[in-house]
């Protein structure tokens, strides 16, 4: 089936310096497929976006001139959080959980979409479709959160660039993103609500949808 759009914001191409801490052991470990220009065209990704962090087999998420998938975006957020707060801190643990929640949400939606056509009973198909719709609403909430955090980054970049014509993203802007998404005086409460929503959706999916996907022909 045609993939549903889950893209974040459209902004200028940034340049980041990034620390790369050890990723959570439960995250996917295989190297993703390399995206090509043809992959980007098929996914309707605007010209000029960097897609080196995107697995073309997964839904694209556009943020600040780069294309991510759920896993690579979760890792990007986690890496910056460890850089900003340090490893083995409460915020880095939250970032690690967010990473895994994004992986779970994307994987379960993908599996449901791929199996939908094989489900025989109408009532079961309708139930799975309801979960797909609610899963997409969670992506929309997360993308709205990304857009808010992106605005914090632009403000920091403009301040750092002063009166320069071309505003570029630097280390301070990356830190601004983390401070925005996990800052107690910024968007931490919104972030925690989104995470709670994904967590509950995932538990309900396991209880209600996974058995249907395991035996779609019944």
Coordinates of C-alpha atoms in Angstrom, one line a residue:
X1 CA 0.0 0.0 0.0
X2 CA 1.0 3.6 -0.5
X3 CA 3.0 4.9 2.5
X4 CA 1.3 7.6 4.6
X5 CA 3.3 10.8 4.9
X6 CA 5.0 11.2 8.3
X7 CA 7.3 14.0 7.4
X8 CA 8.5 16.7 9.8
X9 CA 9.6 20.2 8.7
X10 CA 11.1 21.6 5.6
X11 CA 14.1 23.8 6.5
X12 CA 17.5 24.6 5.3
X13 CA 20.3 22.1 5.2
X14 CA 22.2 22.2 8.5
X15 CA 25.8 21.2 9.4
X16 CA 26.2 19.3 12.7
X17 CA 29.1 18.1 14.7
X18 CA 28.0 15.0 16.6
X19 CA 29.2 12.8 19.5
X20 CA 28.5 9.2 18.9
X21 CA 28.0 7.2 22.1
X22 CA 27.2 3.5 22.3
X23 CA 23.7 2.8 21.2
X24 CA 21.2 0.8 23.3
X25 CA 21.8 -2.9 22.9
X26 CA 18.2 -3.5 22.1
X27 CA 18.3 -1.2 19.0
X28 CA 18.7 -2.6 15.5
X29 CA 22.3 -3.3 14.7
X30 CA 22.4 -4.1 11.0
X31 CA 23.6 -1.4 8.6
X32 CA 20.7 0.2 6.7
X33 CA 20.5 0.2 3.0
X34 CA 22.0 3.3 1.3
X35 CA 19.4 5.6 -0.2
X36 CA 19.8 6.8 -3.7
X37 CA 18.6 9.8 -5.7
X38 CA 16.0 7.6 -7.2
X39 CA 14.8 6.5 -3.7
X40 CA 14.5 10.2 -2.7
X41 CA 12.5 11.0 -5.9
X42 CA 10.1 8.2 -5.3
X43 CA 9.5 9.4 -1.7
X44 CA 8.9 12.9 -3.0
X45 CA 11.8 14.3 -0.9
X46 CA 12.7 17.9 -2.0
X47 CA 16.0 18.5 -3.8
X48 CA 18.9 19.5 -1.6
X49 CA 18.0 17.3 1.4
X50 CA 20.7 15.0 2.8
X51 CA 19.5 11.4 2.9
X52 CA 22.7 9.7 4.2
X53 CA 20.8 9.0 7.5
X54 CA 17.7 7.4 5.8
X55 CA 17.0 3.8 5.2
X56 CA 14.9 3.9 2.0
X57 CA 13.0 0.8 3.1
X58 CA 11.6 2.9 5.9
X59 CA 9.3 5.9 6.1
X60 CA 11.2 9.2 5.6
X61 CA 11.1 11.9 8.3
X62 CA 12.3 15.3 7.2
X63 CA 14.0 17.5 9.7
X64 CA 16.2 20.6 9.1
X65 CA 17.3 19.6 5.6
X66 CA 18.1 16.0 6.4
X67 CA 16.1 12.8 5.9
X68 CA 15.8 10.3 8.7
X69 CA 13.9 7.1 9.5
X70 CA 12.6 6.3 13.0
X71 CA 15.8 4.5 14.0
X72 CA 18.3 7.0 12.7
X73 CA 16.3 9.9 14.1
X74 CA 16.1 8.2 17.5
X75 CA 19.8 7.7 17.4
X76 CA 20.4 11.3 16.3
X77 CA 18.4 12.6 19.3
X78 CA 20.1 10.1 21.6
X79 CA 23.6 11.1 20.5
X80 CA 22.9 14.8 21.0
X81 CA 21.3 14.1 24.4
X82 CA 24.4 12.2 25.6
X83 CA 26.6 15.0 24.2
X84 CA 24.5 17.6 26.0
X85 CA 23.6 15.9 29.3
X86 CA 26.3 13.2 29.5
X87 CA 26.0 9.4 29.5
X88 CA 24.0 7.5 32.1
X89 CA 21.9 10.5 33.1
X90 CA 18.1 10.7 33.5
X91 CA 17.7 12.6 30.2
X92 CA 19.9 10.2 28.2
X93 CA 17.8 7.3 29.6
X94 CA 14.7 9.1 28.4
X95 CA 16.3 9.7 25.0
X96 CA 17.2 6.0 24.8
X97 CA 13.6 5.1 25.6
X98 CA 12.3 7.5 23.0
X99 CA 14.6 6.0 20.4
X100 CA 13.2 2.5 21.1
X101 CA 9.6 3.7 21.1
X102 CA 10.1 5.3 17.7
X103 CA 11.5 2.1 16.4
X104 CA 8.6 0.1 17.8
X105 CA 6.0 2.5 16.4
X106 CA 7.4 2.5 12.9
X107 CA 8.0 -1.3 12.8
X108 CA 4.5 -2.1 14.0
X109 CA 2.8 0.3 11.6
X110 CA 4.9 -1.2 8.7
X111 CA 4.1 -4.7 9.6
X112 CA 0.3 -3.9 9.9
X113 CA 0.4 -2.2 6.5
X114 CA 2.1 -5.1 4.9
X115 CA -0.2 -7.7 6.3
X116 CA -3.5 -5.7 6.0
X117 CA -4.3 -7.2 2.5
X118 CA -4.1 -10.7 3.8
X119 CA -6.6 -10.3 6.7
X120 CA -9.8 -12.1 5.7
X121 CA -12.3 -11.0 8.3
X122 CA -13.7 -7.5 7.8
X123 CA -14.0 -6.8 11.6
X124 CA -10.3 -7.7 12.0
X125 CA -9.3 -5.5 9.1
X126 CA -11.3 -2.6 10.6
X127 CA -9.6 -3.1 13.9
X128 CA -6.1 -3.1 12.4
X129 CA -7.0 0.0 10.3
X130 CA -8.1 1.8 13.5
X131 CA -4.7 1.1 15.0
X132 CA -3.0 2.4 11.8
X133 CA -5.0 5.6 12.0
X134 CA -4.2 6.1 15.7
X135 CA -0.5 5.3 15.0
X136 CA -0.4 8.0 12.3
X137 CA -1.9 10.5 14.7
X138 CA 1.0 9.7 17.1
X139 CA 3.4 10.4 14.3
X140 CA 1.7 13.7 13.7
X141 CA 2.0 14.6 17.3
X142 CA 5.7 13.7 17.3
X143 CA 6.2 15.7 14.1
X144 CA 4.6 18.7 15.7
X145 CA 7.0 18.4 18.6
X146 CA 9.9 18.2 16.2
X147 CA 8.7 21.4 14.5
X148 CA 8.5 23.2 17.9
X149 CA 12.1 22.1 18.7
X150 CA 13.2 23.1 15.3
X151 CA 12.1 26.6 15.9
X152 CA 14.3 26.8 19.0
X153 CA 17.2 25.6 16.9
X154 CA 16.6 28.4 14.3
X155 CA 16.4 31.0 17.0
X156 CA 19.7 29.8 18.4
X157 CA 21.3 29.6 14.9
X158 CA 20.2 33.2 14.0
X159 CA 21.5 34.5 17.3
X160 CA 24.8 32.7 16.7
X161 CA 25.1 33.9 13.1
X162 CA 24.1 37.4 14.1
X163 CA 23.5 39.4 10.9
X164 CA 24.9 36.8 8.5
X165 CA 22.9 36.2 5.3
X166 CA 23.3 32.5 5.4
X167 CA 22.2 31.0 8.8
X168 CA 23.9 27.7 9.5
X169 CA 23.4 25.2 12.3
X170 CA 26.3 24.6 14.7
X171 CA 26.9 22.8 17.9
X172 CA 24.9 25.3 19.9
X173 CA 21.8 24.7 17.7
X174 CA 22.0 20.9 18.3
X175 CA 22.2 21.5 22.0
X176 CA 19.2 23.8 21.7
X177 CA 17.2 21.0 20.2
X178 CA 18.0 18.7 23.1
X179 CA 17.3 21.5 25.6
X180 CA 14.0 22.1 23.8
X181 CA 12.8 18.5 23.6
X182 CA 13.9 17.5 27.1
X183 CA 14.1 20.8 28.9
X184 CA 11.8 21.0 32.0
X185 CA 11.0 24.7 31.2
X186 CA 10.5 23.9 27.5
X187 CA 8.9 20.8 25.9
X188 CA 9.7 17.9 28.3
X189 CA 6.1 17.6 29.4
X190 CA 4.9 17.5 25.7
X191 CA 7.6 14.9 25.0
X192 CA 6.6 12.7 27.9
X193 CA 3.0 12.8 26.8
X194 CA 3.9 11.8 23.3
X195 CA 6.1 8.9 24.7
X196 CA 3.3 7.8 27.0
X197 CA 0.9 7.8 24.0
X198 CA 3.3 5.6 21.9
X199 CA 4.0 3.3 24.9
X200 CA 0.2 2.7 25.5
X201 CA -0.5 2.3 21.8
X202 CA 2.3 -0.3 21.5
X203 CA 1.0 -2.3 24.4
X204 CA -2.5 -2.3 23.0
X205 CA -1.2 -3.2 19.6
X206 CA 0.6 -6.2 21.1
X207 CA -2.6 -7.3 22.8
X208 CA -5.1 -6.7 20.0
X209 CA -3.3 -6.6 16.6
X210 CA -0.3 -8.9 16.9
X211 CA -2.5 -12.0 17.2
X212 CA -4.4 -10.9 14.0
X213 CA -1.2 -10.3 12.1
X214 CA 0.2 -13.7 13.2
X215 CA -2.8 -15.5 11.7
X216 CA -4.4 -13.2 9.1
X217 CA -6.2 -16.0 7.2
X218 CA -8.3 -17.1 10.1

